[in-house]
Amino acid sequence: MRLPAPLAATVRSCATALAALLVTTTSPQSMPLLSAPSAMAAALPSRDELSRLSAGLARVDYLLNNWDRLTTVCGGVSAGGSLEDAQVMRTQNQNSCYKTPLKVQKYIGASSTMDPLFRADKLMIKATPLVSDEGQEEYGDAVDSYIAKQQMSSTMAYTSSWSGIENPNGSVEQIEENLREAKSEVLATQAALRTVVRLLGLPPAPTFTE
């Protein structure tokens, strides 16, 4: 059906105006886009975020330097509380001293969202572009090692806490054997974390105390 000439002209005019409006509102010039360098910078972690890694390393150092004291409690309720004490077995002087393997998790980012190492693996991966080209392979290996060893440290601490005589095949010796294995894994976690901190060029955190 042919439209009357005046109406057809009006329709064409409206269509032309609408097309021009669409072109204007969708043109690259009208859309605020981040440049590639700006987008990358926005995705990189800040120095304040990265300081969590140095702080976490200081906590791991503290754990290893005070291992026996932190994983043993004599008399009363341990610093981990009664819930933790329900999962530990007597290992020294039978009725007076207890091993508290779950304390290990407190210093490696496996027990609290407030720990600087909580989900540190995600932070490390996000920081990968900050490492020099020459250090990329070593950094990747260190991150992989950290992820595996931190998880194994937590697992062996948990296993040790349930290895006492109250459980099948449990014994004082089994608790201490699993706790020694946990310490070995924490040492490997420490080494990987040190490498990550070094390759990122992060300054050391103050010595951790409590």
mmCIF file with all atom_site columns, C-alpha atoms in Angstrom:
data_model
loop_
_atom_site.group_PDB
_atom_site.id
_atom_site.type_symbol
_atom_site.label_atom_id
_atom_site.label_alt_id
_atom_site.label_comp_id
_atom_site.label_asym_id
_atom_site.label_entity_id
_atom_site.label_seq_id
_atom_site.pdbx_PDB_ins_code
_atom_site.Cartn_x
_atom_site.Cartn_y
_atom_site.Cartn_z
_atom_site.occupancy
_atom_site.B_iso_or_equiv
_atom_site.pdbx_formal_charge
_atom_site.auth_seq_id
_atom_site.auth_comp_id
_atom_site.auth_asym_id
_atom_site.auth_atom_id
_atom_site.pdbx_PDB_model_num
ATOM 1   C CA . MET A 1 1   ? 0.000  0.000   0.000  1.00 0.00 ? 1   MET A CA 1
ATOM 2   C CA . ARG A 1 2   ? 1.406  3.393   -1.007 1.00 0.00 ? 2   ARG A CA 1
ATOM 3   C CA . LEU A 1 3   ? 1.396  6.061   1.739  1.00 0.00 ? 3   LEU A CA 1
ATOM 4   C CA . PRO A 1 4   ? 0.202  9.582   0.933  1.00 0.00 ? 4   PRO A CA 1
ATOM 5   C CA . ALA A 1 5   ? 3.175  11.761  -0.042 1.00 0.00 ? 5   ALA A CA 1
ATOM 6   C CA . PRO A 1 6   ? 3.102  14.047  3.046  1.00 0.00 ? 6   PRO A CA 1
ATOM 7   C CA . LEU A 1 7   ? 2.870  11.037  5.429  1.00 0.00 ? 7   LEU A CA 1
ATOM 8   C CA . ALA A 1 8   ? 5.634  9.134   3.609  1.00 0.00 ? 8   ALA A CA 1
ATOM 9   C CA . ALA A 1 9   ? 7.927  12.140  3.872  1.00 0.00 ? 9   ALA A CA 1
ATOM 10  C CA . THR A 1 10  ? 7.233  12.399  7.594  1.00 0.00 ? 10  THR A CA 1
ATOM 11  C CA . VAL A 1 11  ? 8.014  8.674   8.149  1.00 0.00 ? 11  VAL A CA 1
ATOM 12  C CA . ARG A 1 12  ? 11.272 8.963   6.180  1.00 0.00 ? 12  ARG A CA 1
ATOM 13  C CA . SER A 1 13  ? 12.258 12.017  8.199  1.00 0.00 ? 13  SER A CA 1
ATOM 14  C CA . CYS A 1 14  ? 11.615 10.248  11.522 1.00 0.00 ? 14  CYS A CA 1
ATOM 15  C CA . ALA A 1 15  ? 13.520 7.145   10.407 1.00 0.00 ? 15  ALA A CA 1
ATOM 16  C CA . THR A 1 16  ? 16.506 9.274   9.351  1.00 0.00 ? 16  THR A CA 1
ATOM 17  C CA . ALA A 1 17  ? 16.561 11.076  12.721 1.00 0.00 ? 17  ALA A CA 1
ATOM 18  C CA . LEU A 1 18  ? 16.356 7.781   14.638 1.00 0.00 ? 18  LEU A CA 1
ATOM 19  C CA . ALA A 1 19  ? 19.228 6.263   12.648 1.00 0.00 ? 19  ALA A CA 1
ATOM 20  C CA . ALA A 1 20  ? 21.391 9.317   13.297 1.00 0.00 ? 20  ALA A CA 1
ATOM 21  C CA . LEU A 1 21  ? 20.628 9.099   17.009 1.00 0.00 ? 21  LEU A CA 1
ATOM 22  C CA . LEU A 1 22  ? 21.632 5.416   17.143 1.00 0.00 ? 22  LEU A CA 1
ATOM 23  C CA . VAL A 1 23  ? 24.914 6.091   15.346 1.00 0.00 ? 23  VAL A CA 1
ATOM 24  C CA . THR A 1 24  ? 25.736 8.946   17.713 1.00 0.00 ? 24  THR A CA 1
ATOM 25  C CA . THR A 1 25  ? 24.961 7.055   20.952 1.00 0.00 ? 25  THR A CA 1
ATOM 26  C CA . THR A 1 26  ? 26.827 3.894   19.931 1.00 0.00 ? 26  THR A CA 1
ATOM 27  C CA . SER A 1 27  ? 29.890 5.463   18.330 1.00 0.00 ? 27  SER A CA 1
ATOM 28  C CA . PRO A 1 28  ? 33.279 4.700   19.957 1.00 0.00 ? 28  PRO A CA 1
ATOM 29  C CA . GLN A 1 29  ? 33.760 8.381   20.679 1.00 0.00 ? 29  GLN A CA 1
ATOM 30  C CA . SER A 1 30  ? 30.647 8.449   22.891 1.00 0.00 ? 30  SER A CA 1
ATOM 31  C CA . MET A 1 31  ? 31.563 5.335   24.923 1.00 0.00 ? 31  MET A CA 1
ATOM 32  C CA . PRO A 1 32  ? 34.136 5.802   27.736 1.00 0.00 ? 32  PRO A CA 1
ATOM 33  C CA . LEU A 1 33  ? 36.562 2.904   27.320 1.00 0.00 ? 33  LEU A CA 1
ATOM 34  C CA . LEU A 1 34  ? 39.647 2.137   29.384 1.00 0.00 ? 34  LEU A CA 1
ATOM 35  C CA . SER A 1 35  ? 42.842 1.886   27.401 1.00 0.00 ? 35  SER A CA 1
ATOM 36  C CA . ALA A 1 36  ? 44.651 -1.460  27.641 1.00 0.00 ? 36  ALA A CA 1
ATOM 37  C CA . PRO A 1 37  ? 47.303 -0.160  30.078 1.00 0.00 ? 37  PRO A CA 1
ATOM 38  C CA . SER A 1 38  ? 44.620 1.473   32.239 1.00 0.00 ? 38  SER A CA 1
ATOM 39  C CA . ALA A 1 39  ? 42.546 -1.698  32.340 1.00 0.00 ? 39  ALA A CA 1
ATOM 40  C CA . MET A 1 40  ? 45.597 -3.747  33.348 1.00 0.00 ? 40  MET A CA 1
ATOM 41  C CA . ALA A 1 41  ? 46.560 -1.269  36.056 1.00 0.00 ? 41  ALA A CA 1
ATOM 42  C CA . ALA A 1 42  ? 43.037 -1.404  37.464 1.00 0.00 ? 42  ALA A CA 1
ATOM 43  C CA . ALA A 1 43  ? 43.284 -5.209  37.740 1.00 0.00 ? 43  ALA A CA 1
ATOM 44  C CA . LEU A 1 44  ? 46.673 -5.304  39.477 1.00 0.00 ? 44  LEU A CA 1
ATOM 45  C CA . PRO A 1 45  ? 46.835 -5.549  43.289 1.00 0.00 ? 45  PRO A CA 1
ATOM 46  C CA . SER A 1 46  ? 47.959 -2.491  45.212 1.00 0.00 ? 46  SER A CA 1
ATOM 47  C CA . ARG A 1 47  ? 51.095 -2.375  47.348 1.00 0.00 ? 47  ARG A CA 1
ATOM 48  C CA . ASP A 1 48  ? 48.880 -2.377  50.392 1.00 0.00 ? 48  ASP A CA 1
ATOM 49  C CA . GLU A 1 49  ? 47.229 -5.597  49.248 1.00 0.00 ? 49  GLU A CA 1
ATOM 50  C CA . LEU A 1 50  ? 50.598 -7.157  48.470 1.00 0.00 ? 50  LEU A CA 1
ATOM 51  C CA . SER A 1 51  ? 51.856 -6.307  51.950 1.00 0.00 ? 51  SER A CA 1
ATOM 52  C CA . ARG A 1 52  ? 49.641 -9.153  53.157 1.00 0.00 ? 52  ARG A CA 1
ATOM 53  C CA . LEU A 1 53  ? 52.191 -11.566 51.712 1.00 0.00 ? 53  LEU A CA 1
ATOM 54  C CA . SER A 1 54  ? 55.073 -10.100 53.717 1.00 0.00 ? 54  SER A CA 1
ATOM 55  C CA . ALA A 1 55  ? 52.915 -10.007 56.841 1.00 0.00 ? 55  ALA A CA 1
ATOM 56  C CA . GLY A 1 56  ? 51.906 -13.611 56.269 1.00 0.00 ? 56  GLY A CA 1
ATOM 57  C CA . LEU A 1 57  ? 55.536 -14.647 55.877 1.00 0.00 ? 57  LEU A CA 1
ATOM 58  C CA . ALA A 1 58  ? 56.339 -13.000 59.203 1.00 0.00 ? 58  ALA A CA 1
ATOM 59  C CA . ARG A 1 59  ? 53.598 -15.089 60.830 1.00 0.00 ? 59  ARG A CA 1
ATOM 60  C CA . VAL A 1 60  ? 54.911 -18.305 59.289 1.00 0.00 ? 60  VAL A CA 1
ATOM 61  C CA . ASP A 1 61  ? 58.427 -17.408 60.512 1.00 0.00 ? 61  ASP A CA 1
ATOM 62  C CA . TYR A 1 62  ? 57.023 -16.884 63.997 1.00 0.00 ? 62  TYR A CA 1
ATOM 63  C CA . LEU A 1 63  ? 55.278 -20.263 63.920 1.00 0.00 ? 63  LEU A CA 1
ATOM 64  C CA . LEU A 1 64  ? 58.419 -22.122 62.915 1.00 0.00 ? 64  LEU A CA 1
ATOM 65  C CA . ASN A 1 65  ? 60.640 -20.238 65.365 1.00 0.00 ? 65  ASN A CA 1
ATOM 66  C CA . ASN A 1 66  ? 58.273 -21.100 68.217 1.00 0.00 ? 66  ASN A CA 1
ATOM 67  C CA . TRP A 1 67  ? 56.966 -24.442 67.006 1.00 0.00 ? 67  TRP A CA 1
ATOM 68  C CA . ASP A 1 68  ? 57.141 -26.508 70.190 1.00 0.00 ? 68  ASP A CA 1
ATOM 69  C CA . ARG A 1 69  ? 55.744 -23.760 72.391 1.00 0.00 ? 69  ARG A CA 1
ATOM 70  C CA . LEU A 1 70  ? 52.862 -22.974 70.034 1.00 0.00 ? 70  LEU A CA 1
ATOM 71  C CA . THR A 1 71  ? 51.871 -26.577 69.389 1.00 0.00 ? 71  THR A CA 1
ATOM 72  C CA . THR A 1 72  ? 51.975 -27.664 73.030 1.00 0.00 ? 72  THR A CA 1
ATOM 73  C CA . VAL A 1 73  ? 49.888 -26.549 75.990 1.00 0.00 ? 73  VAL A CA 1
ATOM 74  C CA . CYS A 1 74  ? 50.399 -27.670 79.553 1.00 0.00 ? 74  CYS A CA 1
ATOM 75  C CA . GLY A 1 75  ? 47.503 -27.388 82.007 1.00 0.00 ? 75  GLY A CA 1
ATOM 76  C CA . GLY A 1 76  ? 44.233 -25.525 81.577 1.00 0.00 ? 76  GLY A CA 1
ATOM 77  C CA . VAL A 1 77  ? 42.668 -24.566 78.271 1.00 0.00 ? 77  VAL A CA 1
ATOM 78  C CA . SER A 1 78  ? 44.905 -23.752 75.328 1.00 0.00 ? 78  SER A CA 1
ATOM 79  C CA . ALA A 1 79  ? 44.863 -20.473 73.429 1.00 0.00 ? 79  ALA A CA 1
ATOM 80  C CA . GLY A 1 80  ? 42.812 -22.270 70.802 1.00 0.00 ? 80  GLY A CA 1
ATOM 81  C CA . GLY A 1 81  ? 39.924 -22.679 73.254 1.00 0.00 ? 81  GLY A CA 1
ATOM 82  C CA . SER A 1 82  ? 37.956 -25.632 74.549 1.00 0.00 ? 82  SER A CA 1
ATOM 83  C CA . LEU A 1 83  ? 36.725 -26.658 71.083 1.00 0.00 ? 83  LEU A CA 1
ATOM 84  C CA . GLU A 1 84  ? 40.285 -27.107 69.872 1.00 0.00 ? 84  GLU A CA 1
ATOM 85  C CA . ASP A 1 85  ? 41.277 -28.879 73.079 1.00 0.00 ? 85  ASP A CA 1
ATOM 86  C CA . ALA A 1 86  ? 38.533 -31.424 72.457 1.00 0.00 ? 86  ALA A CA 1
ATOM 87  C CA . GLN A 1 87  ? 40.467 -32.444 69.351 1.00 0.00 ? 87  GLN A CA 1
ATOM 88  C CA . VAL A 1 88  ? 43.949 -32.749 70.854 1.00 0.00 ? 88  VAL A CA 1
ATOM 89  C CA . MET A 1 89  ? 45.553 -35.705 72.575 1.00 0.00 ? 89  MET A CA 1
ATOM 90  C CA . ARG A 1 90  ? 47.835 -35.930 75.606 1.00 0.00 ? 90  ARG A CA 1
ATOM 91  C CA . THR A 1 91  ? 51.436 -36.426 74.530 1.00 0.00 ? 91  THR A CA 1
ATOM 92  C CA . GLN A 1 92  ? 53.657 -35.221 77.354 1.00 0.00 ? 92  GLN A CA 1
ATOM 93  C CA . ASN A 1 93  ? 53.410 -35.973 81.077 1.00 0.00 ? 93  ASN A CA 1
ATOM 94  C CA . GLN A 1 94  ? 50.142 -37.694 80.107 1.00 0.00 ? 94  GLN A CA 1
ATOM 95  C CA . ASN A 1 95  ? 47.705 -35.669 82.237 1.00 0.00 ? 95  ASN A CA 1
ATOM 96  C CA . SER A 1 96  ? 49.347 -32.252 82.056 1.00 0.00 ? 96  SER A CA 1
ATOM 97  C CA . CYS A 1 97  ? 50.574 -31.436 78.536 1.00 0.00 ? 97  CYS A CA 1
ATOM 98  C CA . TYR A 1 98  ? 48.837 -31.667 75.209 1.00 0.00 ? 98  TYR A CA 1
ATOM 99  C CA . LYS A 1 99  ? 49.809 -31.253 71.589 1.00 0.00 ? 99  LYS A CA 1
ATOM 100 C CA . THR A 1 100 ? 47.630 -28.703 69.799 1.00 0.00 ? 100 THR A CA 1
ATOM 101 C CA . PRO A 1 101 ? 48.264 -29.344 66.077 1.00 0.00 ? 101 PRO A CA 1
ATOM 102 C CA . LEU A 1 102 ? 45.390 -27.155 64.927 1.00 0.00 ? 102 LEU A CA 1
ATOM 103 C CA . LYS A 1 103 ? 47.343 -24.106 66.105 1.00 0.00 ? 103 LYS A CA 1
ATOM 104 C CA . VAL A 1 104 ? 49.387 -24.548 62.922 1.00 0.00 ? 104 VAL A CA 1
ATOM 105 C CA . GLN A 1 105 ? 46.389 -23.535 60.809 1.00 0.00 ? 105 GLN A CA 1
ATOM 106 C CA . LYS A 1 106 ? 46.171 -20.240 62.659 1.00 0.00 ? 106 LYS A CA 1
ATOM 107 C CA . TYR A 1 107 ? 49.479 -19.003 61.188 1.00 0.00 ? 107 TYR A CA 1
ATOM 108 C CA . ILE A 1 108 ? 49.197 -20.220 57.595 1.00 0.00 ? 108 ILE A CA 1
ATOM 109 C CA . GLY A 1 109 ? 45.914 -18.635 56.526 1.00 0.00 ? 109 GLY A CA 1
ATOM 110 C CA . ALA A 1 110 ? 43.791 -21.746 57.060 1.00 0.00 ? 110 ALA A CA 1
ATOM 111 C CA . SER A 1 111 ? 41.616 -20.814 60.019 1.00 0.00 ? 111 SER A CA 1
ATOM 112 C CA . SER A 1 112 ? 40.470 -17.185 59.741 1.00 0.00 ? 112 SER A CA 1
ATOM 113 C CA . THR A 1 113 ? 39.406 -14.750 57.034 1.00 0.00 ? 113 THR A CA 1
ATOM 114 C CA . MET A 1 114 ? 41.375 -12.120 58.969 1.00 0.00 ? 114 MET A CA 1
ATOM 115 C CA . ASP A 1 115 ? 44.680 -13.913 58.429 1.00 0.00 ? 115 ASP A CA 1
ATOM 116 C CA . PRO A 1 116 ? 46.862 -12.037 55.886 1.00 0.00 ? 116 PRO A CA 1
ATOM 117 C CA . LEU A 1 117 ? 47.420 -15.336 54.039 1.00 0.00 ? 117 LEU A CA 1
ATOM 118 C CA . PHE A 1 118 ? 43.712 -16.105 53.672 1.00 0.00 ? 118 PHE A CA 1
ATOM 119 C CA . ARG A 1 119 ? 43.233 -16.814 49.940 1.00 0.00 ? 119 ARG A CA 1
ATOM 120 C CA . ALA A 1 120 ? 46.751 -15.542 49.304 1.00 0.00 ? 120 ALA A CA 1
ATOM 121 C CA . ASP A 1 121 ? 46.984 -17.771 46.246 1.00 0.00 ? 121 ASP A CA 1
ATOM 122 C CA . LYS A 1 122 ? 44.452 -15.585 44.427 1.00 0.00 ? 122 LYS A CA 1
ATOM 123 C CA . LEU A 1 123 ? 46.480 -12.492 45.300 1.00 0.00 ? 123 LEU A CA 1
ATOM 124 C CA . MET A 1 124 ? 49.689 -14.117 44.039 1.00 0.00 ? 124 MET A CA 1
ATOM 125 C CA . ILE A 1 125 ? 48.107 -15.064 40.723 1.00 0.00 ? 125 ILE A CA 1
ATOM 126 C CA . LYS A 1 126 ? 46.682 -11.562 40.310 1.00 0.00 ? 126 LYS A CA 1
ATOM 127 C CA . ALA A 1 127 ? 50.171 -10.121 40.885 1.00 0.00 ? 127 ALA A CA 1
ATOM 128 C CA . THR A 1 128 ? 51.852 -12.230 38.184 1.00 0.00 ? 128 THR A CA 1
ATOM 129 C CA . PRO A 1 129 ? 52.209 -9.321  35.670 1.00 0.00 ? 129 PRO A CA 1
ATOM 130 C CA . LEU A 1 130 ? 54.278 -7.419  38.256 1.00 0.00 ? 130 LEU A CA 1
ATOM 131 C CA . VAL A 1 131 ? 57.082 -9.980  38.013 1.00 0.00 ? 131 VAL A CA 1
ATOM 132 C CA . SER A 1 132 ? 59.848 -9.451  35.466 1.00 0.00 ? 132 SER A CA 1
ATOM 133 C CA . ASP A 1 133 ? 59.923 -11.634 32.364 1.00 0.00 ? 133 ASP A CA 1
ATOM 134 C CA . GLU A 1 134 ? 63.064 -13.321 33.654 1.00 0.00 ? 134 GLU A CA 1
ATOM 135 C CA . GLY A 1 135 ? 61.364 -14.268 36.908 1.00 0.00 ? 135 GLY A CA 1
ATOM 136 C CA . GLN A 1 136 ? 58.068 -15.512 35.490 1.00 0.00 ? 136 GLN A CA 1
ATOM 137 C CA . GLU A 1 137 ? 58.921 -19.217 35.475 1.00 0.00 ? 137 GLU A CA 1
ATOM 138 C CA . GLU A 1 138 ? 60.378 -19.180 38.975 1.00 0.00 ? 138 GLU A CA 1
ATOM 139 C CA . TYR A 1 139 ? 57.399 -17.194 40.210 1.00 0.00 ? 139 TYR A CA 1
ATOM 140 C CA . GLY A 1 140 ? 54.896 -19.598 38.688 1.00 0.00 ? 140 GLY A CA 1
ATOM 141 C CA . ASP A 1 141 ? 56.682 -22.560 40.270 1.00 0.00 ? 141 ASP A CA 1
ATOM 142 C CA . ALA A 1 142 ? 56.737 -20.801 43.655 1.00 0.00 ? 142 ALA A CA 1
ATOM 143 C CA . VAL A 1 143 ? 53.017 -20.022 43.511 1.00 0.00 ? 143 VAL A CA 1
ATOM 144 C CA . ASP A 1 144 ? 52.199 -23.616 42.586 1.00 0.00 ? 144 ASP A CA 1
ATOM 145 C CA . SER A 1 145 ? 54.404 -24.873 45.414 1.00 0.00 ? 145 SER A CA 1
ATOM 146 C CA . TYR A 1 146 ? 52.836 -22.480 47.904 1.00 0.00 ? 146 TYR A CA 1
ATOM 147 C CA . ILE A 1 147 ? 49.314 -23.612 47.017 1.00 0.00 ? 147 ILE A CA 1
ATOM 148 C CA . ALA A 1 148 ? 50.194 -27.299 47.379 1.00 0.00 ? 148 ALA A CA 1
ATOM 149 C CA . LYS A 1 149 ? 52.311 -26.988 50.521 1.00 0.00 ? 149 LYS A CA 1
ATOM 150 C CA . GLN A 1 150 ? 50.009 -24.607 52.383 1.00 0.00 ? 150 GLN A CA 1
ATOM 151 C CA . GLN A 1 151 ? 47.084 -26.958 51.804 1.00 0.00 ? 151 GLN A CA 1
ATOM 152 C CA . MET A 1 152 ? 49.152 -29.977 52.858 1.00 0.00 ? 152 MET A CA 1
ATOM 153 C CA . SER A 1 153 ? 50.325 -28.164 56.005 1.00 0.00 ? 153 SER A CA 1
ATOM 154 C CA . SER A 1 154 ? 46.727 -27.599 57.018 1.00 0.00 ? 154 SER A CA 1
ATOM 155 C CA . THR A 1 155 ? 45.735 -31.171 56.166 1.00 0.00 ? 155 THR A CA 1
ATOM 156 C CA . MET A 1 156 ? 48.567 -32.737 58.181 1.00 0.00 ? 156 MET A CA 1
ATOM 157 C CA . ALA A 1 157 ? 47.832 -30.493 61.174 1.00 0.00 ? 157 ALA A CA 1
ATOM 158 C CA . TYR A 1 158 ? 44.212 -31.614 61.070 1.00 0.00 ? 158 TYR A CA 1
ATOM 159 C CA . THR A 1 159 ? 45.238 -35.262 60.665 1.00 0.00 ? 159 THR A CA 1
ATOM 160 C CA . SER A 1 160 ? 47.575 -34.978 63.634 1.00 0.00 ? 160 SER A CA 1
ATOM 161 C CA . SER A 1 161 ? 44.813 -33.562 65.795 1.00 0.00 ? 161 SER A CA 1
ATOM 162 C CA . TRP A 1 162 ? 42.748 -36.719 65.220 1.00 0.00 ? 162 TRP A CA 1
ATOM 163 C CA . SER A 1 163 ? 45.579 -39.246 65.618 1.00 0.00 ? 163 SER A CA 1
ATOM 164 C CA . GLY A 1 164 ? 45.342 -39.840 69.374 1.00 0.00 ? 164 GLY A CA 1
ATOM 165 C CA . ILE A 1 165 ? 44.539 -42.970 71.332 1.00 0.00 ? 165 ILE A CA 1
ATOM 166 C CA . GLU A 1 166 ? 40.825 -42.132 71.391 1.00 0.00 ? 166 GLU A CA 1
ATOM 167 C CA . ASN A 1 167 ? 40.694 -42.964 67.670 1.00 0.00 ? 167 ASN A CA 1
ATOM 168 C CA . PRO A 1 168 ? 41.303 -46.318 65.898 1.00 0.00 ? 168 PRO A CA 1
ATOM 169 C CA . ASN A 1 169 ? 45.027 -47.003 65.399 1.00 0.00 ? 169 ASN A CA 1
ATOM 170 C CA . GLY A 1 170 ? 45.808 -43.704 67.119 1.00 0.00 ? 170 GLY A CA 1
ATOM 171 C CA . SER A 1 171 ? 48.703 -43.162 69.481 1.00 0.00 ? 171 SER A CA 1
ATOM 172 C CA . VAL A 1 172 ? 50.951 -40.547 70.997 1.00 0.00 ? 172 VAL A CA 1
ATOM 173 C CA . GLU A 1 173 ? 53.585 -41.484 68.441 1.00 0.00 ? 173 GLU A CA 1
ATOM 174 C CA . GLN A 1 174 ? 51.140 -41.065 65.568 1.00 0.00 ? 174 GLN A CA 1
ATOM 175 C CA . ILE A 1 175 ? 50.227 -37.561 66.721 1.00 0.00 ? 175 ILE A CA 1
ATOM 176 C CA . GLU A 1 176 ? 53.857 -36.505 66.807 1.00 0.00 ? 176 GLU A CA 1
ATOM 177 C CA . GLU A 1 177 ? 54.709 -38.193 63.503 1.00 0.00 ? 177 GLU A CA 1
ATOM 178 C CA . ASN A 1 178 ? 51.904 -36.353 61.716 1.00 0.00 ? 178 ASN A CA 1
ATOM 179 C CA . LEU A 1 179 ? 52.843 -33.109 63.439 1.00 0.00 ? 179 LEU A CA 1
ATOM 180 C CA . ARG A 1 180 ? 56.435 -33.501 62.238 1.00 0.00 ? 180 ARG A CA 1
ATOM 181 C CA . GLU A 1 181 ? 55.095 -33.994 58.728 1.00 0.00 ? 181 GLU A CA 1
ATOM 182 C CA . ALA A 1 182 ? 53.013 -30.847 59.141 1.00 0.00 ? 182 ALA A CA 1
ATOM 183 C CA . LYS A 1 183 ? 56.149 -28.930 60.128 1.00 0.00 ? 183 LYS A CA 1
ATOM 184 C CA . SER A 1 184 ? 57.965 -30.207 57.055 1.00 0.00 ? 184 SER A CA 1
ATOM 185 C CA . GLU A 1 185 ? 55.134 -28.928 54.878 1.00 0.00 ? 185 GLU A CA 1
ATOM 186 C CA . VAL A 1 186 ? 55.142 -25.563 56.667 1.00 0.00 ? 186 VAL A CA 1
ATOM 187 C CA . LEU A 1 187 ? 58.878 -25.244 55.979 1.00 0.00 ? 187 LEU A CA 1
ATOM 188 C CA . ALA A 1 188 ? 58.183 -25.805 52.285 1.00 0.00 ? 188 ALA A CA 1
ATOM 189 C CA . THR A 1 189 ? 55.346 -23.262 52.464 1.00 0.00 ? 189 THR A CA 1
ATOM 190 C CA . GLN A 1 190 ? 57.752 -20.756 54.004 1.00 0.00 ? 190 GLN A CA 1
ATOM 191 C CA . ALA A 1 191 ? 60.330 -21.302 51.240 1.00 0.00 ? 191 ALA A CA 1
ATOM 192 C CA . ALA A 1 192 ? 57.763 -20.818 48.476 1.00 0.00 ? 192 ALA A CA 1
ATOM 193 C CA . LEU A 1 193 ? 56.342 -17.702 50.137 1.00 0.00 ? 193 LEU A CA 1
ATOM 194 C CA . ARG A 1 194 ? 59.818 -16.210 50.510 1.00 0.00 ? 194 ARG A CA 1
ATOM 195 C CA . THR A 1 195 ? 60.403 -16.696 46.789 1.00 0.00 ? 195 THR A CA 1
ATOM 196 C CA . VAL A 1 196 ? 57.106 -15.001 45.936 1.00 0.00 ? 196 VAL A CA 1
ATOM 197 C CA . VAL A 1 197 ? 57.894 -12.029 48.184 1.00 0.00 ? 197 VAL A CA 1
ATOM 198 C CA . ARG A 1 198 ? 61.404 -11.710 46.726 1.00 0.00 ? 198 ARG A CA 1
ATOM 199 C CA . LEU A 1 199 ? 60.297 -11.810 43.095 1.00 0.00 ? 199 LEU A CA 1
ATOM 200 C CA . LEU A 1 200 ? 57.615 -9.206  43.758 1.00 0.00 ? 200 LEU A CA 1
ATOM 201 C CA . GLY A 1 201 ? 60.225 -6.966  45.373 1.00 0.00 ? 201 GLY A CA 1
ATOM 202 C CA . LEU A 1 202 ? 58.205 -6.556  48.568 1.00 0.00 ? 202 LEU A CA 1
ATOM 203 C CA . PRO A 1 203 ? 59.815 -5.070  51.682 1.00 0.00 ? 203 PRO A CA 1
ATOM 204 C CA . PRO A 1 204 ? 59.913 -7.318  54.757 1.00 0.00 ? 204 PRO A CA 1
ATOM 205 C CA . ALA A 1 205 ? 57.153 -6.929  57.308 1.00 0.00 ? 205 ALA A CA 1
ATOM 206 C CA . PRO A 1 206 ? 57.961 -6.135  60.946 1.00 0.00 ? 206 PRO A CA 1
ATOM 207 C CA . THR A 1 207 ? 58.775 -9.171  63.054 1.00 0.00 ? 207 THR A CA 1
ATOM 208 C CA . PHE A 1 208 ? 55.516 -10.739 64.197 1.00 0.00 ? 208 PHE A CA 1
ATOM 209 C CA . THR A 1 209 ? 54.881 -11.090 67.923 1.00 0.00 ? 209 THR A CA 1
ATOM 210 C CA . GLU A 1 210 ? 51.849 -11.827 70.079 1.00 0.00 ? 210 GLU A CA 1
#
